[in-house]
CSV table of C-alpha atoms in Angstrom, one decimal:
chain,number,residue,atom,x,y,z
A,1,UNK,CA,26.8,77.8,29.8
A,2,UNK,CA,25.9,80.9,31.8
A,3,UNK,CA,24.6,80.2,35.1
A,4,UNK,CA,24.5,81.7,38.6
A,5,UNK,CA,25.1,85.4,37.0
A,6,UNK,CA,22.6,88.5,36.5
A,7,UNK,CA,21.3,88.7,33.0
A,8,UNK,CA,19.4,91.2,31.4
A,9,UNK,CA,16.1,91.1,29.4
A,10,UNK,CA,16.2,91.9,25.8
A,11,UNK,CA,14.0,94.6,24.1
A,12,UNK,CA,11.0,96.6,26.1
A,13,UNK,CA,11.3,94.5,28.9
A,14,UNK,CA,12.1,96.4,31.6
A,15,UNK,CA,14.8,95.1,34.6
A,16,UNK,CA,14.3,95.7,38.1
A,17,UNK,CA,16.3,95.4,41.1
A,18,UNK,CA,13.9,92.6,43.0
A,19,UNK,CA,14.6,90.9,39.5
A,20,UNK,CA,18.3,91.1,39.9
A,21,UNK,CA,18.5,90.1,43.6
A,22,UNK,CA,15.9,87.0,43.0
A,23,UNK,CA,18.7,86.0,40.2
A,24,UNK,CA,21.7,86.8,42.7
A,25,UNK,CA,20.0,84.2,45.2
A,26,UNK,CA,20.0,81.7,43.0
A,27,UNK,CA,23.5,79.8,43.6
A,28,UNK,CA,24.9,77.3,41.0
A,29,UNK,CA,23.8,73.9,41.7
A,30,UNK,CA,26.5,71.2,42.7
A,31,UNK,CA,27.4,69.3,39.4
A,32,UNK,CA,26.6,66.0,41.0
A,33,UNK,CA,23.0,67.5,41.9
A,34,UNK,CA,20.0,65.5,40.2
A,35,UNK,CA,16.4,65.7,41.0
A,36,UNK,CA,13.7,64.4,38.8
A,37,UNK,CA,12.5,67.0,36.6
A,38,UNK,CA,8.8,65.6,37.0
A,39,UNK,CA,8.9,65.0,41.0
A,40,UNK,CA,10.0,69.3,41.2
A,41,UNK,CA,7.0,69.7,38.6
A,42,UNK,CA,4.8,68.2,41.4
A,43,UNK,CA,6.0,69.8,43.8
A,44,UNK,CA,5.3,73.1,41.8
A,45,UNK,CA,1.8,72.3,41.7
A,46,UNK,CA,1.3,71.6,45.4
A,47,UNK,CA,2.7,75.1,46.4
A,48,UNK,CA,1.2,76.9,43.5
A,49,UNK,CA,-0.9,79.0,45.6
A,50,UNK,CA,2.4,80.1,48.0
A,51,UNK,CA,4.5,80.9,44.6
A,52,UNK,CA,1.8,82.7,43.5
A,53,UNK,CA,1.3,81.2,40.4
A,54,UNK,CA,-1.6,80.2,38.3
A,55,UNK,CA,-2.8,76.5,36.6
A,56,UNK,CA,-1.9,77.9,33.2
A,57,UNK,CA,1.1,78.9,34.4
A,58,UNK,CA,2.1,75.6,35.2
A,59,UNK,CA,1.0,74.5,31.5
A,60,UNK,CA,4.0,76.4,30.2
A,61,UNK,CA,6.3,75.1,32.7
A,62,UNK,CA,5.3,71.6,31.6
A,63,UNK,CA,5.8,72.3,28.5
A,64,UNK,CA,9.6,73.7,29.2
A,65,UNK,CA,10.5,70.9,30.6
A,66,UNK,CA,9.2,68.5,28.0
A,67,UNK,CA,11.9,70.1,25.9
A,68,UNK,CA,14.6,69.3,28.0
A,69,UNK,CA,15.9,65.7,26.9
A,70,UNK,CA,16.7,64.2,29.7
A,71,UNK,CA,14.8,62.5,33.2
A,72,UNK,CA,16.8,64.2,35.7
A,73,UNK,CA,17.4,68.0,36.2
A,74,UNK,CA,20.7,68.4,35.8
A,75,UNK,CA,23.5,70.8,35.8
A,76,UNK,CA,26.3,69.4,33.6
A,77,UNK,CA,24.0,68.8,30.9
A,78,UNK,CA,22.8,72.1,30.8
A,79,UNK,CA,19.8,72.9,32.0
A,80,UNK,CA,18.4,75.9,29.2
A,81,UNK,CA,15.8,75.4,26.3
A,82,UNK,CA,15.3,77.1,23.3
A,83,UNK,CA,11.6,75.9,21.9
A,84,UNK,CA,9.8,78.7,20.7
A,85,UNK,CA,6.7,80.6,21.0
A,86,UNK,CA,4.9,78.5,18.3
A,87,UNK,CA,6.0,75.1,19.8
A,88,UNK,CA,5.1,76.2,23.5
A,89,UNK,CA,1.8,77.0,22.7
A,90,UNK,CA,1.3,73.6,21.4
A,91,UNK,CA,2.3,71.6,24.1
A,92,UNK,CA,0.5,74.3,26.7
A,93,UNK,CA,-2.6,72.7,25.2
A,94,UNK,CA,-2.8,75.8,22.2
A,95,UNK,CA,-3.1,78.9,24.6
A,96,UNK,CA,-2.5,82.2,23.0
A,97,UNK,CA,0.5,84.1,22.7
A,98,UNK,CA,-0.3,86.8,25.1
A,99,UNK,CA,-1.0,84.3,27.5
A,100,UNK,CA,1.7,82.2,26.6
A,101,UNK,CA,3.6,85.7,27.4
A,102,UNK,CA,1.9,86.4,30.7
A,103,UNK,CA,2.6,83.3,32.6
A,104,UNK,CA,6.0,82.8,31.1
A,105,UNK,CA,6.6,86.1,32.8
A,106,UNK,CA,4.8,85.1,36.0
A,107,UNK,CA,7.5,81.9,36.2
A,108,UNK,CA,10.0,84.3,36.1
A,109,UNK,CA,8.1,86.6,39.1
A,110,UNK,CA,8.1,83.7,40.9
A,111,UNK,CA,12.2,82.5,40.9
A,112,UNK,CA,11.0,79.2,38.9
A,113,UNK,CA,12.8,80.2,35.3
A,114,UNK,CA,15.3,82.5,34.4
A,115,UNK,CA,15.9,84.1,31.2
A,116,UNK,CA,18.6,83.8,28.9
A,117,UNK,CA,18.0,86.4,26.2
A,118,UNK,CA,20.4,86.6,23.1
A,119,UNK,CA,21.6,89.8,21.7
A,120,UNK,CA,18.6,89.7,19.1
A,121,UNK,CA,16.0,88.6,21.3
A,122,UNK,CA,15.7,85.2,19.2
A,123,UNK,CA,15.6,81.6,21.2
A,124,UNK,CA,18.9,79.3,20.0
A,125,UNK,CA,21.8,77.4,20.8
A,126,UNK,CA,25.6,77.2,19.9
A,127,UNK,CA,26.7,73.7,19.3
A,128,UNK,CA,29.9,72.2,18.7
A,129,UNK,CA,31.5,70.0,16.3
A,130,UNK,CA,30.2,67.1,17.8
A,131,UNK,CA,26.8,68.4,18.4
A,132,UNK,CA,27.1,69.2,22.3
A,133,UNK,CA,25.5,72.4,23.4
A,134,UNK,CA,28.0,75.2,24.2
A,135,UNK,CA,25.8,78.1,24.2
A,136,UNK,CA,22.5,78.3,24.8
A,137,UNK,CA,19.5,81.4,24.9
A,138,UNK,CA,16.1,81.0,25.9
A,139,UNK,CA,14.5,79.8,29.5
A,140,UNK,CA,17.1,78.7,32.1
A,141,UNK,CA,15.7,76.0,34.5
A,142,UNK,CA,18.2,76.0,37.0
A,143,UNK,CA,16.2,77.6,39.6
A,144,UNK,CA,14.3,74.3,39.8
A,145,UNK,CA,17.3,72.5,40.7
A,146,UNK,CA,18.6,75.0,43.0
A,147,UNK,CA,15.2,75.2,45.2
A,148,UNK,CA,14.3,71.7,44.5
A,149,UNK,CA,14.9,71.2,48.5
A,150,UNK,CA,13.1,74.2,49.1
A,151,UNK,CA,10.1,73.2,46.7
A,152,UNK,CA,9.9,70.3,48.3
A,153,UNK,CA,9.1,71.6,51.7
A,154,UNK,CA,6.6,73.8,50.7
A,155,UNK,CA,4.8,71.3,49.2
A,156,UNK,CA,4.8,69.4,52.2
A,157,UNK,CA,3.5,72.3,54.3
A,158,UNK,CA,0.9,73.3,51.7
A,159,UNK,CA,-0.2,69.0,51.4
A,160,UNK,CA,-0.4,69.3,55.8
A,161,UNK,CA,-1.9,72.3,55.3
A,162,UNK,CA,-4.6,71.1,53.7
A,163,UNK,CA,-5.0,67.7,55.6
A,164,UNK,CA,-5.6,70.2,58.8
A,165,UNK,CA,-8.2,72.6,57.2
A,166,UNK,CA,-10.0,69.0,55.8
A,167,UNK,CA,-10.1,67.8,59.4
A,168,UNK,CA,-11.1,71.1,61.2
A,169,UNK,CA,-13.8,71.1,58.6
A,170,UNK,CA,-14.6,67.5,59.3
A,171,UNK,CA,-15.0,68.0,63.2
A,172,UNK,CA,-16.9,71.5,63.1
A,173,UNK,CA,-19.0,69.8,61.1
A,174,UNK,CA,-19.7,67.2,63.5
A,175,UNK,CA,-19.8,69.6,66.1
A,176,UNK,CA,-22.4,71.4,64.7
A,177,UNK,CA,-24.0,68.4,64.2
A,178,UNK,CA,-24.1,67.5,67.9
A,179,UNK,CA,-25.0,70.8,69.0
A,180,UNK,CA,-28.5,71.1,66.7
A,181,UNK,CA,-29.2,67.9,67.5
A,182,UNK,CA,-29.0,68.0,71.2
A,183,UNK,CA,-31.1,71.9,71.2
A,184,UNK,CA,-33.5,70.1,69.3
A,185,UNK,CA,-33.8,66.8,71.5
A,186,UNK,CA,-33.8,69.0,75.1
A,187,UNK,CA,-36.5,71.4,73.5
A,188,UNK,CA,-38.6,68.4,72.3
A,189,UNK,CA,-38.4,66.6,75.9
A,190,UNK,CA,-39.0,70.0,77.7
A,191,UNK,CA,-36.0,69.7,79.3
A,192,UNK,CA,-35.5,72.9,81.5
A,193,UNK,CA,-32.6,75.3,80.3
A,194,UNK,CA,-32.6,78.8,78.4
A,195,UNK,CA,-33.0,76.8,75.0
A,196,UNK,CA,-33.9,80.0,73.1
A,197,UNK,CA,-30.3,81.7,74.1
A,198,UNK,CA,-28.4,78.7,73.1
A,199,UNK,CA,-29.9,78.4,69.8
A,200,UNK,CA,-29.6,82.3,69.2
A,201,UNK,CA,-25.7,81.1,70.2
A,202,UNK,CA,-25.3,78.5,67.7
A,203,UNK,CA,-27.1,80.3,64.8
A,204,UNK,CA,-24.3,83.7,65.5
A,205,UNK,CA,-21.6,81.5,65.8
A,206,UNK,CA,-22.4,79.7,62.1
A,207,UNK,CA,-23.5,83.5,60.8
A,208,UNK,CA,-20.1,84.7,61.5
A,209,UNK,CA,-18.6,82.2,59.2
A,210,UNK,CA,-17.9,83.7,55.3
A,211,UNK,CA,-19.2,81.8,52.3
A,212,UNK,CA,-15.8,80.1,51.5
A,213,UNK,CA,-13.9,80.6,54.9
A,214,UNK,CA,-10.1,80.4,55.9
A,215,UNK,CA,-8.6,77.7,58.2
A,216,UNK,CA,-8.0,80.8,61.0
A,217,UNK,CA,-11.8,81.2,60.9
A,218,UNK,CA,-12.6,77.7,60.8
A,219,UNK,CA,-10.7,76.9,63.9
A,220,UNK,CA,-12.0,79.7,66.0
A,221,UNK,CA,-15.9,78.9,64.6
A,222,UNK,CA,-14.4,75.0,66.5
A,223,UNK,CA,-13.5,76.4,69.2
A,224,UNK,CA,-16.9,78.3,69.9
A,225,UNK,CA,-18.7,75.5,68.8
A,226,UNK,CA,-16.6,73.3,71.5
A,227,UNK,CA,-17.6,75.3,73.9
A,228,UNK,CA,-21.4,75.5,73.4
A,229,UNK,CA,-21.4,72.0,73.3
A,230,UNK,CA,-19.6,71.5,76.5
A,231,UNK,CA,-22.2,73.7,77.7
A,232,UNK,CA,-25.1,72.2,76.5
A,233,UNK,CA,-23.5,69.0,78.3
A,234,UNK,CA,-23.0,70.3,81.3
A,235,UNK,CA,-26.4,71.5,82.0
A,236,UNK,CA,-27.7,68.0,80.7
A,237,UNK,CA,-25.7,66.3,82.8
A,238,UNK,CA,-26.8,68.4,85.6
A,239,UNK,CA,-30.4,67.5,85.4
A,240,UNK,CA,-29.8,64.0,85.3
A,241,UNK,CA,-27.6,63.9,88.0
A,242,UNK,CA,-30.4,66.1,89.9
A,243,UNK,CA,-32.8,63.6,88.4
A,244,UNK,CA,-31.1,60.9,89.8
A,245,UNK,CA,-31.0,62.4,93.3
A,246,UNK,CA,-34.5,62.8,93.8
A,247,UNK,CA,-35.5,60.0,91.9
A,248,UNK,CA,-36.5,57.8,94.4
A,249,UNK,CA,-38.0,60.6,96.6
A,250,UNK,CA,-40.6,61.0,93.7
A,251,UNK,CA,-43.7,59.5,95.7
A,252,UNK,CA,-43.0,61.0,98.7
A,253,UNK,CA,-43.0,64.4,96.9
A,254,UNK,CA,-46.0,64.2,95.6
A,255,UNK,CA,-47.5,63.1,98.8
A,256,UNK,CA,-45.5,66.1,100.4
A,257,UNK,CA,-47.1,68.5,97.7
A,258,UNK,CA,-50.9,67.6,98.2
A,259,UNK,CA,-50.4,67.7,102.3
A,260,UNK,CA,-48.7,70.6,102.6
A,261,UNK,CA,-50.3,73.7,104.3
A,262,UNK,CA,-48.9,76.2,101.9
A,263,UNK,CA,-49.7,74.3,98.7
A,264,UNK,CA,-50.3,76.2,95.7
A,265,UNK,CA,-54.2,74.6,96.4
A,266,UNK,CA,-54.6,76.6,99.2
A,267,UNK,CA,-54.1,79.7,97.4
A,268,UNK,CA,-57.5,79.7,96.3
A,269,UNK,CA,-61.1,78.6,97.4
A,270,UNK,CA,-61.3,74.7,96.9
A,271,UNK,CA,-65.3,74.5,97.1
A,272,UNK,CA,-66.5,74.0,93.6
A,273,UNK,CA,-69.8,76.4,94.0
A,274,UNK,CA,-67.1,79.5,95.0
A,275,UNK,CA,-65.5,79.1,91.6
A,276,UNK,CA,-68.4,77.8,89.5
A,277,UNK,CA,-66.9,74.3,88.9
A,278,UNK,CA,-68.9,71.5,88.7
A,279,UNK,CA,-69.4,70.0,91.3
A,280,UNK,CA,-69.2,66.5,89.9
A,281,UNK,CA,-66.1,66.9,88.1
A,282,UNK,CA,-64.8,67.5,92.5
A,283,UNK,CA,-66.4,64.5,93.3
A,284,UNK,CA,-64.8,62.7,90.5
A,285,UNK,CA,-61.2,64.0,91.4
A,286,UNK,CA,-61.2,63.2,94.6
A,287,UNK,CA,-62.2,59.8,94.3
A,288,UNK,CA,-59.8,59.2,92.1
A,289,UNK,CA,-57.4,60.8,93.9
A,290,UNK,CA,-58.3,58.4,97.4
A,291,UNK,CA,-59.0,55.5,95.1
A,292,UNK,CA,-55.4,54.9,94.0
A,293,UNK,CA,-56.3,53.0,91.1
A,294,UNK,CA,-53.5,54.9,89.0
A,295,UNK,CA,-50.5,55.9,89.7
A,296,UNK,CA,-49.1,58.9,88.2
A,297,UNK,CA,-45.8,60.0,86.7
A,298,UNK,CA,-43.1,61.8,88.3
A,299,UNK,CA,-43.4,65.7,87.0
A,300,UNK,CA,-41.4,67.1,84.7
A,301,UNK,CA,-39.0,69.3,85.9
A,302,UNK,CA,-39.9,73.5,85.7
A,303,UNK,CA,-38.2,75.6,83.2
A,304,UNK,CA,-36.5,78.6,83.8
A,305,UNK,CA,-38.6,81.8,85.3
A,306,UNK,CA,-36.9,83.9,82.6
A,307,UNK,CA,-38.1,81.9,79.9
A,308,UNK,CA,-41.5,81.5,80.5
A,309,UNK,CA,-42.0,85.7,81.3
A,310,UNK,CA,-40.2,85.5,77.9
A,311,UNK,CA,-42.9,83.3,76.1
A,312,UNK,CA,-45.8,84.2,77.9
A,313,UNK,CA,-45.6,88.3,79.0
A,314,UNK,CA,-49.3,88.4,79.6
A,315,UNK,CA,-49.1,86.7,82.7
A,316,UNK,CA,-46.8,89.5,84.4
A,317,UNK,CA,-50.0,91.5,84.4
A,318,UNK,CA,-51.5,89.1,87.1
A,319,UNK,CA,-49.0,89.2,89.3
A,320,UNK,CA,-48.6,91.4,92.5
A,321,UNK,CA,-47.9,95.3,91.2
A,322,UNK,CA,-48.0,93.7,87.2
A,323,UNK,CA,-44.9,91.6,87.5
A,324,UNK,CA,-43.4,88.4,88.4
A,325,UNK,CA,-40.3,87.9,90.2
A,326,UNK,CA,-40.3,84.3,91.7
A,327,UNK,CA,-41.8,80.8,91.0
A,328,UNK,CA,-44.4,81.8,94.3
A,329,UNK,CA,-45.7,85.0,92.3
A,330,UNK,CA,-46.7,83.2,88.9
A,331,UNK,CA,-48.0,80.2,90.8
A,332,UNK,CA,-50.4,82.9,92.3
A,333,UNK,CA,-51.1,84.6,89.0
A,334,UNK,CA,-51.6,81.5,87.3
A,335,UNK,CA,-54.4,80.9,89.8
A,336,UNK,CA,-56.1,84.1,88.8
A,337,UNK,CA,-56.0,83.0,85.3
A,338,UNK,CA,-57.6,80.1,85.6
A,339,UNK,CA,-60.3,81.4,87.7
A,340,UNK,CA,-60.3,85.0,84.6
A,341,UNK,CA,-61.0,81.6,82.0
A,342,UNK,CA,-62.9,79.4,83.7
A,343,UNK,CA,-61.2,76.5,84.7
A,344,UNK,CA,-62.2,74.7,87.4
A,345,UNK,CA,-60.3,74.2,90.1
A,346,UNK,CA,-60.4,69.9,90.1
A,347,UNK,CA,-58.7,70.9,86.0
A,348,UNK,CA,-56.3,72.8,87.7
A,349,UNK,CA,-55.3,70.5,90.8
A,350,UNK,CA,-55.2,67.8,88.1
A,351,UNK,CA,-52.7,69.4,86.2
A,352,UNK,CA,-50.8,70.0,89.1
A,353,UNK,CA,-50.8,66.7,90.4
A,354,UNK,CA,-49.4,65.5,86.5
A,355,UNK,CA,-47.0,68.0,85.6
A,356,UNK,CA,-46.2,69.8,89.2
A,357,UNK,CA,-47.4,72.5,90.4
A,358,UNK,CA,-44.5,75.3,88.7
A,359,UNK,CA,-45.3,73.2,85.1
A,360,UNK,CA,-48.9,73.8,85.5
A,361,UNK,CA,-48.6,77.6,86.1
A,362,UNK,CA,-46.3,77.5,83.0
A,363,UNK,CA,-49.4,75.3,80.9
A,364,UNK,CA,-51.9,78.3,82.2
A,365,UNK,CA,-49.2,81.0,81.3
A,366,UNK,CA,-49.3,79.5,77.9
A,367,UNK,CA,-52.9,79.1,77.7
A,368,UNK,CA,-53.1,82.3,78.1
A,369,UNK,CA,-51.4,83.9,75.3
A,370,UNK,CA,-53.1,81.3,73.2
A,371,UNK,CA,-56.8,82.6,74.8
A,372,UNK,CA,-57.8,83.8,71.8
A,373,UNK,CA,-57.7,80.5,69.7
A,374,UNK,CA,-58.4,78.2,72.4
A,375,UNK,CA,-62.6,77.6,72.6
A,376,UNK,CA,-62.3,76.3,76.2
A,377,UNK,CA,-59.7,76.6,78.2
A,378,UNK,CA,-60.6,73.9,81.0
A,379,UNK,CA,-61.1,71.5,78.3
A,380,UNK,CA,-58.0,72.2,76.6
A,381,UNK,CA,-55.7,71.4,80.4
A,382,UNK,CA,-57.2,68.5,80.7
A,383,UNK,CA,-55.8,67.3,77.4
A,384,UNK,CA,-52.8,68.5,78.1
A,385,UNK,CA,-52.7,66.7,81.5
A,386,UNK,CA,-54.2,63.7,79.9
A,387,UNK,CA,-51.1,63.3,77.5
A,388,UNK,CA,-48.9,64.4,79.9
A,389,UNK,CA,-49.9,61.7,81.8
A,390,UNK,CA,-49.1,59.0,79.4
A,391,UNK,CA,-45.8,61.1,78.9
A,392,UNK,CA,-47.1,62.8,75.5
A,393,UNK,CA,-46.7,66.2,76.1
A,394,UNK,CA,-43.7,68.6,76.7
A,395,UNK,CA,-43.9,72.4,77.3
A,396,UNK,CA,-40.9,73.2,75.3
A,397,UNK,CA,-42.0,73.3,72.3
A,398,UNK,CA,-45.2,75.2,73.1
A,399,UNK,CA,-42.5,77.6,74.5
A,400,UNK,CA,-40.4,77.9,71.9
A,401,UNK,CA,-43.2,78.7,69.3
A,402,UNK,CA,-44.7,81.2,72.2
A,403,UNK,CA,-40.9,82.8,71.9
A,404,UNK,CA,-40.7,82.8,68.6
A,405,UNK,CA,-44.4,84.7,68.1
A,406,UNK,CA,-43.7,87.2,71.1
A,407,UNK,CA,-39.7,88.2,70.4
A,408,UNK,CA,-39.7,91.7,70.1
A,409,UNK,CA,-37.9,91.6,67.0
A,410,UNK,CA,-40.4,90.0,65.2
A,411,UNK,CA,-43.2,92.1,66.8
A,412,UNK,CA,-41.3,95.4,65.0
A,413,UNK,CA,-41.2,93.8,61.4
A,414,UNK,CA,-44.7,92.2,61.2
């Protein structure tokens, strides 16, 4: 039995050194070694992708070792077979001959088989008197045996491997999950925050993956989406916490608000007649407004300056030298605008009083861009302030959809 030596291949094929030093690595097996020839088959096919090997390729090797008589791999009852090309290709499930040829070749690339060639090339075996195999020429399995440790561990590694890259998937998944779904809850309660950056976040961060990504590129797609939704926490948790601390200040701020001297009401004429209101509609507010008969809701908190300029450019022109750099300058231009489209000023103070007074500047900001579709204007705050009221209306979507329209991107491909 000839094991543990170089041998040469017979015929064309050729013999190289990698060849000679995968067979000098290969050290003869201890004859009290056993493994079971099926359990090192498994293992094959767990670490197929690290050996480099394909799935017919591990249709021949089944089919080697159903030639081999025995259970166990081992080394004292030799450990070559001698079936040939015909009888492989049946038990590979009837692939051709060239393939049969390729992937044969391909076990031996990858250190699983050895060959054994005779001095004609032909597959047979020398027996003795008594029928025991002396000599034997054809596909040497002792390379199974000899690595079976070694199999083993890869198989493992490629098994954990895969358990990781399952779970990673699992939580960026869920990750991703949690992200949209909070963007999409703190733009539909208006909640203030640069919502149109963070969604521009998420959607680069899910770009960047590839169709069918590797684990590397799965963990570090994790790791971003972590982050982002550690962000989008933090400012959440920020608002409520800044809720929380002016919550029961919330009366007294709105008494505050309509008493103080340099209220955003003072900022322009409050007799109906100067601004063509009617006159009526004054009356009305006002009694209301001593009456008492309905208390209204806190406002909703402002969103960021940057945002709204973002959503609603127009409003920039109204404001001192075309621009707007603080909450006091668009408060100012949003009272321009609703003088420029008619609103009346008890409309206005009404909106104020529901939303607060940076939330209503944002509503006229908004109103307008919209100018062109909106038939009255005055009618159109009221509704708002009505619904906001009842604690119907947000402005984040309104500014998300105003974003979406004015982005300069979209302006250059429409």
């Amino acid at each position: 039995m000839q094991t543990g030596d170089v041998t040469t291949p017979f015929g064309r094929r050729s013999m190289s050194l990698a060849l000679v030093k995968r067979q000098m690595a290969i050290k003869d097996p201890d004859h009290n070694t056993r493994i079971e020839k099926w359990k090192v088959f498994r293992d094959v096919c767990e670490a197929r992708e690290r050996l480099g090997i394909q799935d017919r390729a591990l249709a021949v090797l089944d089919a080697l070792l159903t030639f081999y008589p025995h259970g166990e791999l081992d080394s004292s009852s030799g450990l070559v077979v001698f079936p040939s090309n015909a009888q492989l290709s049946v038990r590979a499930h009837g692939i051709t001959e060239s393939t049969l040829r390729r992937q044969l070749a391909a076990l031996v690339e990858a250190g699983l088989i050895l060959r054994r060639d005779s001095p004609n090339g032909k597959r047979y075996a020398h027996r003795s008197r008594d029928g025991e195999v002396e000599q034997a020429y054809g596909f040497d399995l002792t390379p199974l045996l000899a690595r079976a440790h070694e199999l083993a561990q890869i198989a493992q590694d490629v098994v954990a491997e895969r358990t990781r890259f399952r779970r990673t998937k699992e939580a960026l998944t869920i990750c991703r999950r949690d992200v949209r779904k909070l963007i999409s809850a703190a733009v539909e309660e208006g909640a203030p925050g640069n919502w149109g950056q963070v969604e521009a976040v998420y959607v680069g961060i899910l770009a960047r993956l590839p169709r069918y990504p590797e684990r590397a590129q799965i963990d570090l797609a994790l790791d971003e989406m972590q982050l982002l939704r550690a962000e989008i926490l933090n400012i959440l948790e920020m608002q409520l916490e800044s809720e929380n601390m002016h919550g029961n200040a919330g009366q007294d701020d709105r008494h505050i608000q309509n008493s103080n001297t340099e209220s955003i009401y003072e900022l322009e004429p409050s007799s109906g007649k100067e601004q063509g209101g009617n006159p009526e509609d004054e009356r009305q507010a006002k009694s209301e407004a001593n009456g008492g008969a309905k208390a209204k809701p806190e406002p909703i908190k402002a969103f960021p300056l940057g945002m709204v300029l973002r959503a609603c450019p127009q409003i920039a022109d109204y404001g001192p030298g075309g621009r707007i750099e603080n909450w006091r300058e668009l408060m100012k231009a949003a009272v321009v605008v609703r003088s420029m489209l008619g609103v009346s000023p008890s409309a206005y103070e009404e909106a104020c009083s529901a939303m607060g007074p940076e939330n209503a500047a944002v509503a006229m900001a908004c109103i307008l861009e919209r100018s062109n579709f909106i038939t009255s204007a005055g009618g159109y705050l009221r509704d708002l302030t009505r619904r906001s009221e009842r604690g119907e209306f947000s402005l984040g979507p309104m500014l998300m959809a105003l974003m979406k329209v004015n982005d300069p991107g979209n302006r250059r491909t429409a």
